[in-house]
């Protein structure tokens, strides 16, 4: 199992979860607002990626950008 | 605001600006396209309505819009007469009742069959089509507030624009974060490299002068309860010569090897820096007096093994000067400068190590004036004071040490510290020493005539030792004053021997041949080797006062004194302990078997006449009371 550096704190994960669920709903469940299949798929996909990030506690973009919303010292290897 | 934040804000601002421009243009295009579509649809409706109207009125009479005319749109039938005037025949819809023919003409003025206008503040689309088989036209108006046939297009476009805009901004933010991190990391790396360059010396990997200043400032600022520390400045002797001989590349290698040896020999409480060229500095945080002495000894031992470069063995000597905070100076610049002054003085005196003393400072005006007056002072202002040395075995005083003083008409009694170094630096030392010997011999002659049998010990400096004509001149004085050589003793400091050991040895051997007695002064502070000591024709060792004066409170000093006494006796030398200041020290030295005692406990240095009185009353047992009475 590859070890992943966690970098999302509680607030970050909560906000992401809300946005992710909203995106999944708008993209896949009721895409009527968007009226474009491609965009709906993109938004839904974005929601799924974020849900995965929340589950892992780690955002890959945070890793590349070298930022973390977790307090230093609290970061753990999974 | 730090670099990273600025980069991110800048990047995202540009992205937002670009998106805004693009979005506005795209939206306007969408609206135009939407309008065009709507007008097209409207025109089709108008044509259909016009055709329907035609069927209803097949004859040429004016067409009337009747109640069968079904449309949600507002419409009118107009007749365009010659000259483009308009006659409204029939109108359906409320808003149009207020329109005059003139306004209709204006609307139709461009000669188009469709367009967009504003009626009563509302955006209205209009189309015009000829009613078939008639001279009349059907004019249809459509207002914005009704549901639009083309709006689906616009709303789709708008939704797409907005969502795409958000996605692009989101991407822009991430790209900005990643780029900024990379840029900032790279800047930090470069920064660190620059800092390293500034604070470390490239050749030796030792911290540089900048680091030393920083460290000094830190220790000075902190200053816990006035804790003192010392700065030593170290310079390689004759480095320029060495460099010119072996080449600059090898010179650099030498410095590197030197640095490596120093690094390995230093204790935890000292740190070495390279100041530049062949100059190094050591910061000694250990406050103990003995720490520096120990350190200098270690350096001397480190350098005892020659350096090898390109197969050549190079013995290297250094001169070291030290200054102490806060005693000598309380700022970094001055501390280093004073340590350098002491170092140059050590170089001039050919001694390895000197602590800073204000008398070394060549720049005081008083010093320069005195220097010019010294030559003239030799004849009548130089006097000798004599400090008794008690022979403990014989329980009497048989010798004295002659100490020079300058009776300056203006400044009064000037002690030797202040003018001896001046004399050395200005090349007057030989003259001064000969004058001292002359005065001593004249005094001896007088005492001998009075029946006193006293040996006089005279201090020789390093300059005298290296003067090959000294023995000859001493002999000539002995002859002139008819004094037996056994009454003269020369004291030579251990450190002055080290400047040129071979030449010093030959001078001493010449003096020894003349039956003059020789003594090593300040023993224990000169870093000489025992093997060299063995060769010297000396019969006495004088233990330096730094070991004697505090020895009752320091076990280390006691051990040093005891072992020096034993060493001297094993080498068939007698021992003088200098710096005895109290009874307990005196008693202890007697116990250790010391041969001679000298110090304030017995007597301070006295002028010749007071000395004679002292002999009469107070020489045994040693009485400090006398000196107190006559202080």
mmCIF file with all atom_site columns, N, CA and C in Angstrom, chain A residues 16 33-36 39 42-43 46 50 59 61-67, chain B residues 4 152 155-156 159-164 167 170 174 177-178 180-182:
data_model
loop_
_atom_site.group_PDB
_atom_site.id
_atom_site.type_symbol
_atom_site.label_atom_id
_atom_site.label_alt_id
_atom_site.label_comp_id
_atom_site.label_asym_id
_atom_site.label_entity_id
_atom_site.label_seq_id
_atom_site.pdbx_PDB_ins_code
_atom_site.Cartn_x
_atom_site.Cartn_y
_atom_site.Cartn_z
_atom_site.occupancy
_atom_site.B_iso_or_equiv
_atom_site.pdbx_formal_charge
_atom_site.auth_seq_id
_atom_site.auth_comp_id
_atom_site.auth_asym_id
_atom_site.auth_atom_id
_atom_site.pdbx_PDB_model_num
ATOM 1   N N  . UNK A 1 16  ? -15.273 20.432 1.205   1.00 0.00 ? 16  UNK A N  1
ATOM 2   C CA . UNK A 1 16  ? -15.121 19.620 0.000   1.00 0.00 ? 16  UNK A CA 1
ATOM 3   C C  . UNK A 1 16  ? -16.269 18.642 -0.169  1.00 0.00 ? 16  UNK A C  1
ATOM 4   N N  . UNK A 1 33  ? -29.930 21.682 -15.058 1.00 0.00 ? 33  UNK A N  1
ATOM 5   C CA . UNK A 1 33  ? -29.447 23.066 -14.990 1.00 0.00 ? 33  UNK A CA 1
ATOM 6   C C  . UNK A 1 33  ? -28.348 23.305 -16.012 1.00 0.00 ? 33  UNK A C  1
ATOM 7   N N  . UNK A 1 34  ? -27.466 22.366 -16.141 1.00 0.00 ? 34  UNK A N  1
ATOM 8   C CA . UNK A 1 34  ? -26.294 22.579 -16.996 1.00 0.00 ? 34  UNK A CA 1
ATOM 9   C C  . UNK A 1 34  ? -26.623 22.439 -18.480 1.00 0.00 ? 34  UNK A C  1
ATOM 10  N N  . UNK A 1 35  ? -27.524 21.527 -18.854 1.00 0.00 ? 35  UNK A N  1
ATOM 11  C CA . UNK A 1 35  ? -27.969 21.360 -20.242 1.00 0.00 ? 35  UNK A CA 1
ATOM 12  C C  . UNK A 1 35  ? -26.841 21.043 -21.205 1.00 0.00 ? 35  UNK A C  1
ATOM 13  N N  . UNK A 1 36  ? -25.745 20.541 -20.716 1.00 0.00 ? 36  UNK A N  1
ATOM 14  C CA . UNK A 1 36  ? -24.659 20.168 -21.624 1.00 0.00 ? 36  UNK A CA 1
ATOM 15  C C  . UNK A 1 36  ? -24.028 18.918 -21.059 1.00 0.00 ? 36  UNK A C  1
ATOM 16  N N  . UNK A 1 39  ? -20.149 19.150 -19.976 1.00 0.00 ? 39  UNK A N  1
ATOM 17  C CA . UNK A 1 39  ? -19.946 19.890 -18.734 1.00 0.00 ? 39  UNK A CA 1
ATOM 18  C C  . UNK A 1 39  ? -20.492 19.137 -17.536 1.00 0.00 ? 39  UNK A C  1
ATOM 19  N N  . UNK A 1 42  ? -18.098 16.566 -16.624 1.00 0.00 ? 42  UNK A N  1
ATOM 20  C CA . UNK A 1 42  ? -16.904 17.145 -16.004 1.00 0.00 ? 42  UNK A CA 1
ATOM 21  C C  . UNK A 1 42  ? -17.167 17.504 -14.544 1.00 0.00 ? 42  UNK A C  1
ATOM 22  N N  . UNK A 1 43  ? -18.324 18.121 -14.316 1.00 0.00 ? 43  UNK A N  1
ATOM 23  C CA . UNK A 1 43  ? -18.637 18.533 -12.941 1.00 0.00 ? 43  UNK A CA 1
ATOM 24  C C  . UNK A 1 43  ? -18.868 17.327 -12.040 1.00 0.00 ? 43  UNK A C  1
ATOM 25  N N  . UNK A 1 46  ? -15.559 15.891 -11.223 1.00 0.00 ? 46  UNK A N  1
ATOM 26  C CA . UNK A 1 46  ? -14.883 16.731 -10.232 1.00 0.00 ? 46  UNK A CA 1
ATOM 27  C C  . UNK A 1 46  ? -15.390 16.392 -8.824  1.00 0.00 ? 46  UNK A C  1
ATOM 28  N N  . UNK A 1 50  ? -13.179 14.747 -5.655  1.00 0.00 ? 50  UNK A N  1
ATOM 29  C CA . UNK A 1 50  ? -13.107 15.372 -4.336  1.00 0.00 ? 50  UNK A CA 1
ATOM 30  C C  . UNK A 1 50  ? -13.576 14.445 -3.227  1.00 0.00 ? 50  UNK A C  1
ATOM 31  N N  . UNK A 1 59  ? -5.292  15.628 -0.715  1.00 0.00 ? 59  UNK A N  1
ATOM 32  C CA . UNK A 1 59  ? -5.557  16.147 -2.051  1.00 0.00 ? 59  UNK A CA 1
ATOM 33  C C  . UNK A 1 59  ? -4.252  16.151 -2.849  1.00 0.00 ? 59  UNK A C  1
ATOM 34  N N  . UNK A 1 61  ? -3.364  17.747 -5.460  1.00 0.00 ? 61  UNK A N  1
ATOM 35  C CA . UNK A 1 61  ? -2.907  19.079 -5.857  1.00 0.00 ? 61  UNK A CA 1
ATOM 36  C C  . UNK A 1 61  ? -2.218  19.793 -4.699  1.00 0.00 ? 61  UNK A C  1
ATOM 37  N N  . UNK A 1 62  ? -2.715  19.527 -3.487  1.00 0.00 ? 62  UNK A N  1
ATOM 38  C CA . UNK A 1 62  ? -2.055  20.091 -2.319  1.00 0.00 ? 62  UNK A CA 1
ATOM 39  C C  . UNK A 1 62  ? -0.624  19.567 -2.228  1.00 0.00 ? 62  UNK A C  1
ATOM 40  N N  . UNK A 1 63  ? -0.466  18.284 -2.548  1.00 0.00 ? 63  UNK A N  1
ATOM 41  C CA . UNK A 1 63  ? 0.865   17.689 -2.465  1.00 0.00 ? 63  UNK A CA 1
ATOM 42  C C  . UNK A 1 63  ? 1.804   18.378 -3.466  1.00 0.00 ? 63  UNK A C  1
ATOM 43  N N  . UNK A 1 64  ? 1.307   18.542 -4.713  1.00 0.00 ? 64  UNK A N  1
ATOM 44  C CA . UNK A 1 64  ? 2.152   19.183 -5.734  1.00 0.00 ? 64  UNK A CA 1
ATOM 45  C C  . UNK A 1 64  ? 2.449   20.628 -5.360  1.00 0.00 ? 64  UNK A C  1
ATOM 46  N N  . UNK A 1 65  ? 1.410   21.311 -4.838  1.00 0.00 ? 65  UNK A N  1
ATOM 47  C CA . UNK A 1 65  ? 1.601   22.733 -4.511  1.00 0.00 ? 65  UNK A CA 1
ATOM 48  C C  . UNK A 1 65  ? 2.304   22.926 -3.175  1.00 0.00 ? 65  UNK A C  1
ATOM 49  N N  . UNK A 1 66  ? 2.469   21.833 -2.432  1.00 0.00 ? 66  UNK A N  1
ATOM 50  C CA . UNK A 1 66  ? 3.216   21.941 -1.180  1.00 0.00 ? 66  UNK A CA 1
ATOM 51  C C  . UNK A 1 66  ? 2.469   22.682 -0.087  1.00 0.00 ? 66  UNK A C  1
ATOM 52  N N  . UNK A 1 67  ? 1.137   22.524 -0.051  1.00 0.00 ? 67  UNK A N  1
ATOM 53  C CA . UNK A 1 67  ? 0.396   23.165 1.023   1.00 0.00 ? 67  UNK A CA 1
ATOM 54  C C  . UNK A 1 67  ? -0.406  22.125 1.779   1.00 0.00 ? 67  UNK A C  1
ATOM 55  N N  . UNK B 2 4   ? 5.276   34.180 -2.648  1.00 0.00 ? 4   UNK B N  1
ATOM 56  C CA . UNK B 2 4   ? 4.323   33.188 -3.119  1.00 0.00 ? 4   UNK B CA 1
ATOM 57  C C  . UNK B 2 4   ? 2.919   33.754 -3.241  1.00 0.00 ? 4   UNK B C  1
ATOM 58  N N  . UNK B 2 152 ? -33.724 29.575 -25.245 1.00 0.00 ? 152 UNK B N  1
ATOM 59  C CA . UNK B 2 152 ? -33.065 28.321 -24.837 1.00 0.00 ? 152 UNK B CA 1
ATOM 60  C C  . UNK B 2 152 ? -31.580 28.357 -25.202 1.00 0.00 ? 152 UNK B C  1
ATOM 61  N N  . UNK B 2 155 ? -29.695 30.778 -22.783 1.00 0.00 ? 155 UNK B N  1
ATOM 62  C CA . UNK B 2 155 ? -29.485 30.278 -21.420 1.00 0.00 ? 155 UNK B CA 1
ATOM 63  C C  . UNK B 2 155 ? -28.498 29.126 -21.405 1.00 0.00 ? 155 UNK B C  1
ATOM 64  N N  . UNK B 2 156 ? -28.509 28.301 -22.424 1.00 0.00 ? 156 UNK B N  1
ATOM 65  C CA . UNK B 2 156 ? -27.525 27.205 -22.507 1.00 0.00 ? 156 UNK B CA 1
ATOM 66  C C  . UNK B 2 156 ? -26.119 27.786 -22.564 1.00 0.00 ? 156 UNK B C  1
ATOM 67  N N  . UNK B 2 159 ? -25.016 29.335 -19.244 1.00 0.00 ? 159 UNK B N  1
ATOM 68  C CA . UNK B 2 159 ? -24.686 28.305 -18.250 1.00 0.00 ? 159 UNK B CA 1
ATOM 69  C C  . UNK B 2 159 ? -23.311 27.732 -18.544 1.00 0.00 ? 159 UNK B C  1
ATOM 70  N N  . UNK B 2 160 ? -23.085 27.448 -19.840 1.00 0.00 ? 160 UNK B N  1
ATOM 71  C CA . UNK B 2 160 ? -21.785 26.881 -20.214 1.00 0.00 ? 160 UNK B CA 1
ATOM 72  C C  . UNK B 2 160 ? -20.659 27.857 -19.917 1.00 0.00 ? 160 UNK B C  1
ATOM 73  N N  . UNK B 2 161 ? -20.915 29.121 -20.281 1.00 0.00 ? 161 UNK B N  1
ATOM 74  C CA . UNK B 2 161 ? -19.880 30.144 -20.033 1.00 0.00 ? 161 UNK B CA 1
ATOM 75  C C  . UNK B 2 161 ? -19.502 30.201 -18.563 1.00 0.00 ? 161 UNK B C  1
ATOM 76  N N  . UNK B 2 162 ? -20.548 30.249 -17.724 1.00 0.00 ? 162 UNK B N  1
ATOM 77  C CA . UNK B 2 162 ? -20.293 30.420 -16.279 1.00 0.00 ? 162 UNK B CA 1
ATOM 78  C C  . UNK B 2 162 ? -19.537 29.224 -15.726 1.00 0.00 ? 162 UNK B C  1
ATOM 79  N N  . UNK B 2 163 ? -20.000 28.048 -16.067 1.00 0.00 ? 163 UNK B N  1
ATOM 80  C CA . UNK B 2 163 ? -19.345 26.840 -15.538 1.00 0.00 ? 163 UNK B CA 1
ATOM 81  C C  . UNK B 2 163 ? -17.915 26.742 -16.035 1.00 0.00 ? 163 UNK B C  1
ATOM 82  N N  . UNK B 2 164 ? -17.734 27.024 -17.346 1.00 0.00 ? 164 UNK B N  1
ATOM 83  C CA . UNK B 2 164 ? -16.362 26.977 -17.876 1.00 0.00 ? 164 UNK B CA 1
ATOM 84  C C  . UNK B 2 164 ? -15.480 27.994 -17.184 1.00 0.00 ? 164 UNK B C  1
ATOM 85  N N  . UNK B 2 167 ? -14.399 26.695 -13.898 1.00 0.00 ? 167 UNK B N  1
ATOM 86  C CA . UNK B 2 167 ? -13.389 25.638 -14.042 1.00 0.00 ? 167 UNK B CA 1
ATOM 87  C C  . UNK B 2 167 ? -12.034 26.248 -14.374 1.00 0.00 ? 167 UNK B C  1
ATOM 88  N N  . UNK B 2 170 ? -10.535 27.880 -11.367 1.00 0.00 ? 170 UNK B N  1
ATOM 89  C CA . UNK B 2 170 ? -10.066 26.841 -10.449 1.00 0.00 ? 170 UNK B CA 1
ATOM 90  C C  . UNK B 2 170 ? -8.728  26.294 -10.920 1.00 0.00 ? 170 UNK B C  1
ATOM 91  N N  . UNK B 2 174 ? -4.851  26.589 -9.123  1.00 0.00 ? 174 UNK B N  1
ATOM 92  C CA . UNK B 2 174 ? -3.945  25.469 -8.863  1.00 0.00 ? 174 UNK B CA 1
ATOM 93  C C  . UNK B 2 174 ? -2.616  25.637 -9.579  1.00 0.00 ? 174 UNK B C  1
ATOM 94  N N  . UNK B 2 177 ? -0.632  28.047 -7.645  1.00 0.00 ? 177 UNK B N  1
ATOM 95  C CA . UNK B 2 177 ? -0.078  27.472 -6.418  1.00 0.00 ? 177 UNK B CA 1
ATOM 96  C C  . UNK B 2 177 ? 1.164   26.637 -6.718  1.00 0.00 ? 177 UNK B C  1
ATOM 97  N N  . UNK B 2 178 ? 1.035   25.798 -7.739  1.00 0.00 ? 178 UNK B N  1
ATOM 98  C CA . UNK B 2 178 ? 2.160   24.903 -8.037  1.00 0.00 ? 178 UNK B CA 1
ATOM 99  C C  . UNK B 2 178 ? 3.362   25.701 -8.549  1.00 0.00 ? 178 UNK B C  1
ATOM 100 N N  . UNK B 2 180 ? 4.057   28.843 -8.147  1.00 0.00 ? 180 UNK B N  1
ATOM 101 C CA . UNK B 2 180 ? 4.647   29.713 -7.125  1.00 0.00 ? 180 UNK B CA 1
ATOM 102 C C  . UNK B 2 180 ? 5.516   28.900 -6.175  1.00 0.00 ? 180 UNK B C  1
ATOM 103 N N  . UNK B 2 181 ? 5.058   27.698 -5.849  1.00 0.00 ? 181 UNK B N  1
ATOM 104 C CA . UNK B 2 181 ? 5.877   26.876 -4.967  1.00 0.00 ? 181 UNK B CA 1
ATOM 105 C C  . UNK B 2 181 ? 7.209   26.566 -5.617  1.00 0.00 ? 181 UNK B C  1
ATOM 106 N N  . UNK B 2 182 ? 7.165   26.192 -6.885  1.00 0.00 ? 182 UNK B N  1
ATOM 107 C CA . UNK B 2 182 ? 8.410   25.864 -7.580  1.00 0.00 ? 182 UNK B CA 1
ATOM 108 C C  . UNK B 2 182 ? 9.350   27.068 -7.609  1.00 0.00 ? 182 UNK B C  1
#
